[in-house]
mmCIF file of C-alpha atoms in Angstrom:
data_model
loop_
_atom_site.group_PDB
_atom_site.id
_atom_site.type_symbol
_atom_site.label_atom_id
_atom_site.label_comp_id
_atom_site.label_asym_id
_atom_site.label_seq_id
_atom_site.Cartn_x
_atom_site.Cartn_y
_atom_site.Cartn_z
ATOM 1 C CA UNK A 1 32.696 17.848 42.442
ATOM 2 C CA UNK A 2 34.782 15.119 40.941
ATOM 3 C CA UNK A 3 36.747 13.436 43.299
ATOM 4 C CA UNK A 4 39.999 11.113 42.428
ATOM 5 C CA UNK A 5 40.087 7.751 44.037
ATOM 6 C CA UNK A 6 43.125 5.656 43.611
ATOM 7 C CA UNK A 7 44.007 2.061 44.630
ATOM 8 C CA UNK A 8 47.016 1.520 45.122
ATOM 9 C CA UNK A 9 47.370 -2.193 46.386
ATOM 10 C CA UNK A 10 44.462 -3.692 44.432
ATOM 11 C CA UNK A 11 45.778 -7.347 44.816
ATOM 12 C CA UNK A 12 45.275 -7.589 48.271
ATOM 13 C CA UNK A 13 41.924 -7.637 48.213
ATOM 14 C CA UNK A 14 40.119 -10.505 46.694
ATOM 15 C CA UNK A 15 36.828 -9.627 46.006
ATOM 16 C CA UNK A 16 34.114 -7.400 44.113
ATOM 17 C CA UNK A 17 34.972 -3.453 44.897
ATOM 18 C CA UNK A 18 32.067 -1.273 43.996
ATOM 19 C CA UNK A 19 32.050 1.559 42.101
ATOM 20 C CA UNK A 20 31.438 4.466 45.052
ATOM 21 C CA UNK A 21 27.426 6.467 44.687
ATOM 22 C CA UNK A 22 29.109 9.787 43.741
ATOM 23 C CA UNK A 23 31.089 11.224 40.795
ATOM 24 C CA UNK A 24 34.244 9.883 40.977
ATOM 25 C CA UNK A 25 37.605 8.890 38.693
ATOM 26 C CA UNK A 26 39.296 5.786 39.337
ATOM 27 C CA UNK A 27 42.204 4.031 39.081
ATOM 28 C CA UNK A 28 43.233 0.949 40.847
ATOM 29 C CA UNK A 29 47.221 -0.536 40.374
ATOM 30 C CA UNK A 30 47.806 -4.160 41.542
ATOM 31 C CA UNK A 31 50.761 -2.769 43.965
ATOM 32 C CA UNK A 32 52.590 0.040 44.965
ATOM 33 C CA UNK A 33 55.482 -0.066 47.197
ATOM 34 C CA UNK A 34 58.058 2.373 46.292
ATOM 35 C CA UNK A 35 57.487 5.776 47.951
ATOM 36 C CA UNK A 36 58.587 7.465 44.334
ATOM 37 C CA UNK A 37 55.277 5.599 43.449
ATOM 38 C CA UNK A 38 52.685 6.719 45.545
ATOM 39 C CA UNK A 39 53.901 10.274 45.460
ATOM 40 C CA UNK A 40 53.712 9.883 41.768
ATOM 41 C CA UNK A 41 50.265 7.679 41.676
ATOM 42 C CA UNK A 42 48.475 10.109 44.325
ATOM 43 C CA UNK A 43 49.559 13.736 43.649
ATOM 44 C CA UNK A 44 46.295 14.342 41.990
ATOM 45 C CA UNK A 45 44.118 11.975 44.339
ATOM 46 C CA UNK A 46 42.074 13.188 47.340
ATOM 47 C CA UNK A 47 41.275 9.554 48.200
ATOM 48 C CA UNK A 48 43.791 6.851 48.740
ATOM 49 C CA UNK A 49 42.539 3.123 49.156
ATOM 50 C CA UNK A 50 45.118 0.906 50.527
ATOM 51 C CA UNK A 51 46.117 -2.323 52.774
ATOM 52 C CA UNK A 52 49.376 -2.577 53.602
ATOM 53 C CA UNK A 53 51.187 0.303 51.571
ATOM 54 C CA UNK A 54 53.377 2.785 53.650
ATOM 55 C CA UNK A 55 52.238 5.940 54.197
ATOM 56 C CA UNK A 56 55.159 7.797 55.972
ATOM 57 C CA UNK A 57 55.700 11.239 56.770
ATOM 58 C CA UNK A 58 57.626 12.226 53.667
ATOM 59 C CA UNK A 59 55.107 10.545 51.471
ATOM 60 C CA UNK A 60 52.317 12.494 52.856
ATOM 61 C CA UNK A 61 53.891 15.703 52.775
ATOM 62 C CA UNK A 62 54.166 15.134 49.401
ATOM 63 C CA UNK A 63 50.529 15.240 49.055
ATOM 64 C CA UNK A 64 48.308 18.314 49.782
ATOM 65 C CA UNK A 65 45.246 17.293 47.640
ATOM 66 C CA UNK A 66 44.785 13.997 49.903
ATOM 67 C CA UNK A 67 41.708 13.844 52.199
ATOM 68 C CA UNK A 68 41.047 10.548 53.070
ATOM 69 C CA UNK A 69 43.206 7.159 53.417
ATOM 70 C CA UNK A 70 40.692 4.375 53.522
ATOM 71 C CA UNK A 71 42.354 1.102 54.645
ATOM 72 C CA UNK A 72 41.502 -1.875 53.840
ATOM 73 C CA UNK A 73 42.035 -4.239 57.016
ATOM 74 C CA UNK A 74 42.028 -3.354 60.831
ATOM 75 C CA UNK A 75 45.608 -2.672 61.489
ATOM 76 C CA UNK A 76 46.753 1.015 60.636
ATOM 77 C CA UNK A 77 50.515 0.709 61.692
ATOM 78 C CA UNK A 78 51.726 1.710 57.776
ATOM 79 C CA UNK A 79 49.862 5.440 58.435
ATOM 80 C CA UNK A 80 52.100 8.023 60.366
ATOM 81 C CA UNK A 81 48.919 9.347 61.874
ATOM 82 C CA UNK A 82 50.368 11.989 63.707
ATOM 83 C CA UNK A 83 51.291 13.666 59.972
ATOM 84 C CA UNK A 84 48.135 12.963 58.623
ATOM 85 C CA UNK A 85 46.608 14.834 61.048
ATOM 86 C CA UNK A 86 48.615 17.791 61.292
ATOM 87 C CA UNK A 87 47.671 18.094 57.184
ATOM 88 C CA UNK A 88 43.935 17.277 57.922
ATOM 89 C CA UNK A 89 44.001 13.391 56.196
ATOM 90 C CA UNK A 90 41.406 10.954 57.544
ATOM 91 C CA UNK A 91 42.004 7.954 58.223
ATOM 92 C CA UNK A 92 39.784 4.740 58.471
ATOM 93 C CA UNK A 93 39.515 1.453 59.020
ATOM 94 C CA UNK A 94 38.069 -1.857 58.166
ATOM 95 C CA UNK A 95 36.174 -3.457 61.958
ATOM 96 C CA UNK A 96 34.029 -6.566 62.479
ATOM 97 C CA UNK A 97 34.583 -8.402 59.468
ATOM 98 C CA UNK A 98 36.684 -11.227 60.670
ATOM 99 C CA UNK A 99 34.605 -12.384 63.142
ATOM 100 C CA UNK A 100 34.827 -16.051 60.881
ATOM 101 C CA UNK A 101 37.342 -16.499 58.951
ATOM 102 C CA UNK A 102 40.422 -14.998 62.036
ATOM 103 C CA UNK A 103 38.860 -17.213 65.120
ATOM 104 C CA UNK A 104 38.823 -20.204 62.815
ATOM 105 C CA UNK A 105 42.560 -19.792 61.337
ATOM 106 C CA UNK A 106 43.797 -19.683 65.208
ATOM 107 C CA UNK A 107 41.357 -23.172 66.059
ATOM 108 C CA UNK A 108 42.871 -24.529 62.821
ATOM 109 C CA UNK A 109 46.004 -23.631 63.967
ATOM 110 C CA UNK A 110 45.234 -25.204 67.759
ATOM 111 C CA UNK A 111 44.112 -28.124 66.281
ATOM 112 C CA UNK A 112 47.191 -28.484 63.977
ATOM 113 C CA UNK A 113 49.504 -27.968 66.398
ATOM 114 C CA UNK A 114 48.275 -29.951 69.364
ATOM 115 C CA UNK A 115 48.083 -33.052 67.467
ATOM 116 C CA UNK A 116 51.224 -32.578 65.372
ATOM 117 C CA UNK A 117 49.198 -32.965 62.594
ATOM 118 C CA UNK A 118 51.955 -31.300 59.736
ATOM 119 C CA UNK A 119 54.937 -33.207 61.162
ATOM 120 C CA UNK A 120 53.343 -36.846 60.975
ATOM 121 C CA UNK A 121 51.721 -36.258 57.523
ATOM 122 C CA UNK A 122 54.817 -35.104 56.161
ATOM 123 C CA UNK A 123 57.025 -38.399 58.356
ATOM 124 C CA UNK A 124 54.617 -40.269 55.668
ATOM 125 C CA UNK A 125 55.322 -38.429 52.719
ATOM 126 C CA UNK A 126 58.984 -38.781 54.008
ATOM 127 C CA UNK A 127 58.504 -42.801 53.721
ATOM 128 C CA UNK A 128 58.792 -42.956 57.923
ATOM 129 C CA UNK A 129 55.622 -44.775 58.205
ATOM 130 C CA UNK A 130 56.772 -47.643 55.413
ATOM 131 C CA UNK A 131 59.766 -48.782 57.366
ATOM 132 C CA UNK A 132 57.894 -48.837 60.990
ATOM 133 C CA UNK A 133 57.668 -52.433 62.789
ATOM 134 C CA UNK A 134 53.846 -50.885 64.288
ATOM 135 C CA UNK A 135 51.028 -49.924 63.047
ATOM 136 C CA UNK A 136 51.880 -46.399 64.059
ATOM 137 C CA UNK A 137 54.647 -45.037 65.891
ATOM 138 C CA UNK A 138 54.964 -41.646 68.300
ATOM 139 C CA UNK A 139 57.796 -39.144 67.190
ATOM 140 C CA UNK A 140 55.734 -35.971 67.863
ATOM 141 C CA UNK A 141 53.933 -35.644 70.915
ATOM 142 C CA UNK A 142 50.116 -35.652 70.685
ATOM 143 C CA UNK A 143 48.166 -32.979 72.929
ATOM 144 C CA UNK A 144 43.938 -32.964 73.292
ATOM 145 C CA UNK A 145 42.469 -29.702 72.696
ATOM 146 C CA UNK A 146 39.817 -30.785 74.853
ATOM 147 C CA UNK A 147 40.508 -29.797 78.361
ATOM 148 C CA UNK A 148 43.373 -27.682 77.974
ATOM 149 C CA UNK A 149 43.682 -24.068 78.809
ATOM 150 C CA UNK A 150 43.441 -21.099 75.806
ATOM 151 C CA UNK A 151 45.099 -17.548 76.782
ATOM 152 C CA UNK A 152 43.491 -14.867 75.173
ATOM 153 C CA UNK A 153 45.853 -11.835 75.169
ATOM 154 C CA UNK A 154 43.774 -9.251 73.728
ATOM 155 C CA UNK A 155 40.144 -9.860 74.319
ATOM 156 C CA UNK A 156 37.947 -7.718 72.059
ATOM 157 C CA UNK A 157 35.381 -8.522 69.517
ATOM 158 C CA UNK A 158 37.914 -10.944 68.242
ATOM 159 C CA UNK A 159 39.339 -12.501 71.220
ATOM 160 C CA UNK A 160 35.859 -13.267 72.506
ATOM 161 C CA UNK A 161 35.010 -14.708 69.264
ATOM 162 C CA UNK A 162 37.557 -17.176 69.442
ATOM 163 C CA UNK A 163 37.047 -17.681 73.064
ATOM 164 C CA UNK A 164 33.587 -19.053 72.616
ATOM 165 C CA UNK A 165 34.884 -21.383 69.931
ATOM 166 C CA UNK A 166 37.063 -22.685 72.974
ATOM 167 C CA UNK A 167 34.713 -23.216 75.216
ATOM 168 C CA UNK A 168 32.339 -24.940 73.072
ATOM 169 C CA UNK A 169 35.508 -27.418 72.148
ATOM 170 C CA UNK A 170 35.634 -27.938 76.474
ATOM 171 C CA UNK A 171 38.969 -25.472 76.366
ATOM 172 C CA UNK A 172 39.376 -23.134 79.719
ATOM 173 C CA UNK A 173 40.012 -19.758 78.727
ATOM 174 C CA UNK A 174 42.253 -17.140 80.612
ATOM 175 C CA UNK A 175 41.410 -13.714 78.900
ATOM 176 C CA UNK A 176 43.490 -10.827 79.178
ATOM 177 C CA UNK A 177 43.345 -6.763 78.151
ATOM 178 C CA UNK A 178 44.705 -4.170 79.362
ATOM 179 C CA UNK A 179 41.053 -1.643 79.114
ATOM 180 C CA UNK A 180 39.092 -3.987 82.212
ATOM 181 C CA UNK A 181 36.423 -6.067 81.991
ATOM 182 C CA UNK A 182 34.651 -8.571 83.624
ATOM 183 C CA UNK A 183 36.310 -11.812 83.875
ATOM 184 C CA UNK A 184 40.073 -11.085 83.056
ATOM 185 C CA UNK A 185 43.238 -12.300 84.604
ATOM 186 C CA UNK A 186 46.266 -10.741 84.648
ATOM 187 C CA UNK A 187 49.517 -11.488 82.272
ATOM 188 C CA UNK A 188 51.460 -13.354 84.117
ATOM 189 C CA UNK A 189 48.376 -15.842 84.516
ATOM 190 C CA UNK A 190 47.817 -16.355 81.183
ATOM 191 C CA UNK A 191 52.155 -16.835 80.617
ATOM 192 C CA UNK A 192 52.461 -19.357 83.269
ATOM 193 C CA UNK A 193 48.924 -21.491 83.210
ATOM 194 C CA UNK A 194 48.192 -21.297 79.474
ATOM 195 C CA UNK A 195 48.499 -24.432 77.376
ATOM 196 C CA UNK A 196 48.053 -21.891 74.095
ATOM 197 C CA UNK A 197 48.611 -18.785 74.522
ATOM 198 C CA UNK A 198 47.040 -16.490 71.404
ATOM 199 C CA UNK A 199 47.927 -12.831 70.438
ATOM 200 C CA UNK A 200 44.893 -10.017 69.131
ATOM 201 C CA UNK A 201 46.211 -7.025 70.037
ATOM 202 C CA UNK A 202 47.121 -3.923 67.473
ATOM 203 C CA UNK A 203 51.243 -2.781 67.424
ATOM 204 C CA UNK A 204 52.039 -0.531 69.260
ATOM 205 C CA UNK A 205 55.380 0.962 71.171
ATOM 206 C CA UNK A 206 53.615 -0.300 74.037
ATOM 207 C CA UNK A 207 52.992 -3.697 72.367
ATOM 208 C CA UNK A 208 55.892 -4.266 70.462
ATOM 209 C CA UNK A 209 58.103 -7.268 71.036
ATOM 210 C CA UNK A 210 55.782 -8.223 74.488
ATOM 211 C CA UNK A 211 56.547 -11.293 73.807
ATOM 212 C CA UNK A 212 60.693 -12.330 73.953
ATOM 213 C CA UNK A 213 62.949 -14.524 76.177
ATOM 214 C CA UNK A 214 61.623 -13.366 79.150
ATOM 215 C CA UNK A 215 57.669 -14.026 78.496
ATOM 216 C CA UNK A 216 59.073 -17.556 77.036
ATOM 217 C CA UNK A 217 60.653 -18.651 80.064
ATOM 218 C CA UNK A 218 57.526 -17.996 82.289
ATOM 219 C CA UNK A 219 55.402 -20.352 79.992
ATOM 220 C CA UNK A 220 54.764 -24.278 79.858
ATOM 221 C CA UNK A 221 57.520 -26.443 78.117
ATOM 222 C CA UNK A 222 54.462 -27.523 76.193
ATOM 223 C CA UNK A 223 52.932 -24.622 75.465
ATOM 224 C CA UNK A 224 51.680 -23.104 71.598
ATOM 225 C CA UNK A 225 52.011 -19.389 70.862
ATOM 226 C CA UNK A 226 49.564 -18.611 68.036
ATOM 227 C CA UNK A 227 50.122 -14.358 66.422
ATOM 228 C CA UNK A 228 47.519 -14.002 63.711
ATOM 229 C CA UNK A 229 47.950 -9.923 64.680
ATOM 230 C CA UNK A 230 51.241 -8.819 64.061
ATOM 231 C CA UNK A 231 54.819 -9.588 63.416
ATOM 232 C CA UNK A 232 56.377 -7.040 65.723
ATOM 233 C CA UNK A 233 54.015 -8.195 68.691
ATOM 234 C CA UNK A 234 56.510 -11.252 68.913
ATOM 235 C CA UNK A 235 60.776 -11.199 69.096
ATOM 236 C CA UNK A 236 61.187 -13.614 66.109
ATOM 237 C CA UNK A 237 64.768 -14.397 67.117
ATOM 238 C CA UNK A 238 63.854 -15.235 70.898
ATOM 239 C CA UNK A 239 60.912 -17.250 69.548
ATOM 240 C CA UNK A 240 63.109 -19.345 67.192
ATOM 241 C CA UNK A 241 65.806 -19.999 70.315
ATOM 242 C CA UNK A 242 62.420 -20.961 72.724
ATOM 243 C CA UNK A 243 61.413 -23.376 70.164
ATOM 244 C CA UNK A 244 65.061 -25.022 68.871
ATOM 245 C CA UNK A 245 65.609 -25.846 72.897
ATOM 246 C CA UNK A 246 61.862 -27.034 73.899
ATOM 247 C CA UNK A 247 61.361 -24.329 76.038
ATOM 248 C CA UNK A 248 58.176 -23.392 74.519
ATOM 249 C CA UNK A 249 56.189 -26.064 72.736
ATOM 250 C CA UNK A 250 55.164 -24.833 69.258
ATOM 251 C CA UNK A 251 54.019 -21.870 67.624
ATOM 252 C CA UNK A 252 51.515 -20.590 64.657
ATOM 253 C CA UNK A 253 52.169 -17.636 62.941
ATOM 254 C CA UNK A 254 50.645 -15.979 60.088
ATOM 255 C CA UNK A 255 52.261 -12.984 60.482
ATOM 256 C CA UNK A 256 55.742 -11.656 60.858
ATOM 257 C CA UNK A 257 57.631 -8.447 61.062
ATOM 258 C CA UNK A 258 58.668 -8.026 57.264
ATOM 259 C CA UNK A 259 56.004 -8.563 54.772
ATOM 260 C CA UNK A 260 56.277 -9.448 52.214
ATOM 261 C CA UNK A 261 59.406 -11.047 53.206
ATOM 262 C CA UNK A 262 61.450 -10.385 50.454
ATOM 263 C CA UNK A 263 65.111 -10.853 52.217
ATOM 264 C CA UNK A 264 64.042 -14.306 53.996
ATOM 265 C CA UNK A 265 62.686 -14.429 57.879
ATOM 266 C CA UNK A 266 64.358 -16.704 60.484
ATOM 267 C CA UNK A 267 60.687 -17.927 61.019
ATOM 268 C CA UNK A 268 59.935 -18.600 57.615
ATOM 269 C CA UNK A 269 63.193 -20.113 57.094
ATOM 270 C CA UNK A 270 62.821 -22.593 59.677
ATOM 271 C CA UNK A 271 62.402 -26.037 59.467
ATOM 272 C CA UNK A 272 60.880 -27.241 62.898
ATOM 273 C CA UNK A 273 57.940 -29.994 62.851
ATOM 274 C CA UNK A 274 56.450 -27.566 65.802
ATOM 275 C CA UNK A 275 56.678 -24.397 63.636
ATOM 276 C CA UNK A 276 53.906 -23.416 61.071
ATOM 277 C CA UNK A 277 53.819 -20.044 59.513
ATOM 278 C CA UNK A 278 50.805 -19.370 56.991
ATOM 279 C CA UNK A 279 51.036 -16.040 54.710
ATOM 280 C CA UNK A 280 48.859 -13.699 56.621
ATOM 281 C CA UNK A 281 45.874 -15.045 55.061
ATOM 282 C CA UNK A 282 44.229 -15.706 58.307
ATOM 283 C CA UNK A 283 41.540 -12.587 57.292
ATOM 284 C CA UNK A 284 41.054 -13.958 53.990
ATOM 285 C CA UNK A 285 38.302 -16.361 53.173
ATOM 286 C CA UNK A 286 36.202 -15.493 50.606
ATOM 287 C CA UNK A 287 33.445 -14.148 52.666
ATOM 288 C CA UNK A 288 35.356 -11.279 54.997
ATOM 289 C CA UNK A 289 37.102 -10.215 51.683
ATOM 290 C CA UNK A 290 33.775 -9.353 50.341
ATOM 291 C CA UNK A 291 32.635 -8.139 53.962
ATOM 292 C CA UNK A 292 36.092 -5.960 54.210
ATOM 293 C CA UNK A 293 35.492 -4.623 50.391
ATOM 294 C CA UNK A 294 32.356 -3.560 51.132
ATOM 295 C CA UNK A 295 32.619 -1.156 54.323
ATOM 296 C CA UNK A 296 35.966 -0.524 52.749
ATOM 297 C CA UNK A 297 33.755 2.137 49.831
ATOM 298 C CA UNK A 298 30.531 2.220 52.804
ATOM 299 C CA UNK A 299 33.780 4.241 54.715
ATOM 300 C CA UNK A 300 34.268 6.293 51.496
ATOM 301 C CA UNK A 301 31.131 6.924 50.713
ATOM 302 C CA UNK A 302 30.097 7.953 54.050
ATOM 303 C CA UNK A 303 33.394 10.415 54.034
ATOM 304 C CA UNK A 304 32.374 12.377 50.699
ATOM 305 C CA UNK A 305 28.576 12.457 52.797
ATOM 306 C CA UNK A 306 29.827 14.386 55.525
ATOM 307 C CA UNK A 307 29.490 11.673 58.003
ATOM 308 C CA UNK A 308 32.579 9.643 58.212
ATOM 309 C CA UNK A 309 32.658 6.290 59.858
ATOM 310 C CA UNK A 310 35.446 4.099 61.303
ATOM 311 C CA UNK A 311 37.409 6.741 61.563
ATOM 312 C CA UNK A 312 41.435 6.573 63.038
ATOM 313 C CA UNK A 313 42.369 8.427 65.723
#
């Protein structure tokens, strides 16, 4: 049997995908977005490769010969999975591969925000550094990383990751999770004692928006939310409010609810020296691409094998 494989966001992943270890057909397009298109680009295909292309219920009912939908990142939130199961689609997932490349995006971000590193280099670009009577001067307030305390909301594989790069930087952490474990504290903990608070947790209906006016007001005047999860996790306009008045001290996003975000994004849009929002290119360094393309056709291949791995509930 020949099976049809089709890529339909091929862009998104920058690095060397195989060719899968059994007959096969191919095709790979650079992006798909329309749901005209990946009726049209799939009707014949039994396995779909994709990142961040919507598969909603009226695009899967549009397509019986589909068997598997291999994603390539962690996050499945574009699947309806309750559709693909009633028609029998798999569904997997990419895990462990950004065990680098995420915990070191959230310490750059620490690091960058703590020390207000992007608002003085660009107060020099700006000239502001020319026309000062000192040596230096102090228009952003300066934090050390070193013995302040890290929230961890979410602490799996991930979370613990970046919670040993904490420690080993003298940080206190405050872990958090709602499946228990040794060593947690509860929410409200990490909202009101946390000098950064940052997000790994999947969207859900449970999770979305869990952080909003309320959570904001509980937390230090100081204090640095960092989401390199997901947009929804976080109410952008709430966020935007706690940072214009001070009540929250900064924040580092590389995510937010519309992405691409083609119509603008009040986050994106801003232009606060305690704001930095990266393209959600926290999972990309060169290394966990090629990790993530990798068991991205290992999932495939162990699928057409009989003996599929990383498989979505």
């Amino acid at each position: 049997m020949t099976h049809k494989i089709v890529f339909l966001d091929r862009e998104s992943v920058d690095a060397n995908v195989r060719a899968p270890n059994f007959p096969h057909d191919y095709v790979e397009y650079q992006s798909t977005w329309t749901p005209d298109e990946i009726v049209e680009r799939l009707k014949d295909a039994d396995i779909a490769l994709i990142n961040k292309v919507p598969m909603r219920a009226d695009v899967l009912k549009q397509l019986p010969k589909l068997k598997l939908i291999a994603v390539a990142a962690t996050g499945t939130d574009v699947v309806d999975k309750a559709q693909a199961k009633a028609q029998g689609v798999t569904i997997s997932n990419i895990r462990g591969y950004a065990f680098n490349t995420v915990p070191e995006h959230v310490i750059g971000l620490i690091f960058a925000l703590r020390r207000a590193i992007v608002p003085y280099a660009n107060s020099v670009k700006r000239g502001d550094w020319n026309k000062s009577q000192q040596f230096c001067y102090f228009d952003y307030p300066i934090y050390d990383v070193a013995g302040s305390t890290l929230g961890i909301v979410g602490y799996g594989a991930l979370g613990k990751s970046i919670g040993k790069r904490a420690e080993a930087l003298g940080m206190k952490i405050l872990p958090y999770d709602v499946f228990p474990q040794d060593g947690l504290v509860d929410f409200e903990t990490v909202l009101t004692q946390s000098d950064v608070i940052t997000i790994h947790v999947p969207l859900t209906p449970d999770t979305k928006n869990m952080f909003g006016a309320e959570q904001f007001r509980k937390m230090k005047n100081s204090a640095i939310l960092i989401n390199t999860a997901r947009g929804g996790l976080v109410d952008e306009p709430a966020l935007l409010e706690a940072l214009k008045s001070g009540e929250i001290g900064g924040a580092g996003f590389d995510v937010v609810a519309q992405e691409p975000p083609k119509d603008g994004n009040i986050l994106c849009d801003a232009d606060l020296p305690n704001l930095i929002v990266t393209p959600h290119v926290a999972w990309a360094s060169k290394q966990a691409m090629q990790i993530l393309a990798d068991q991205l056709i290992d999932n495939v291949e162990n699928f057409v094998a009989g003996k599929p791995t990383n498989v979505v509930e």
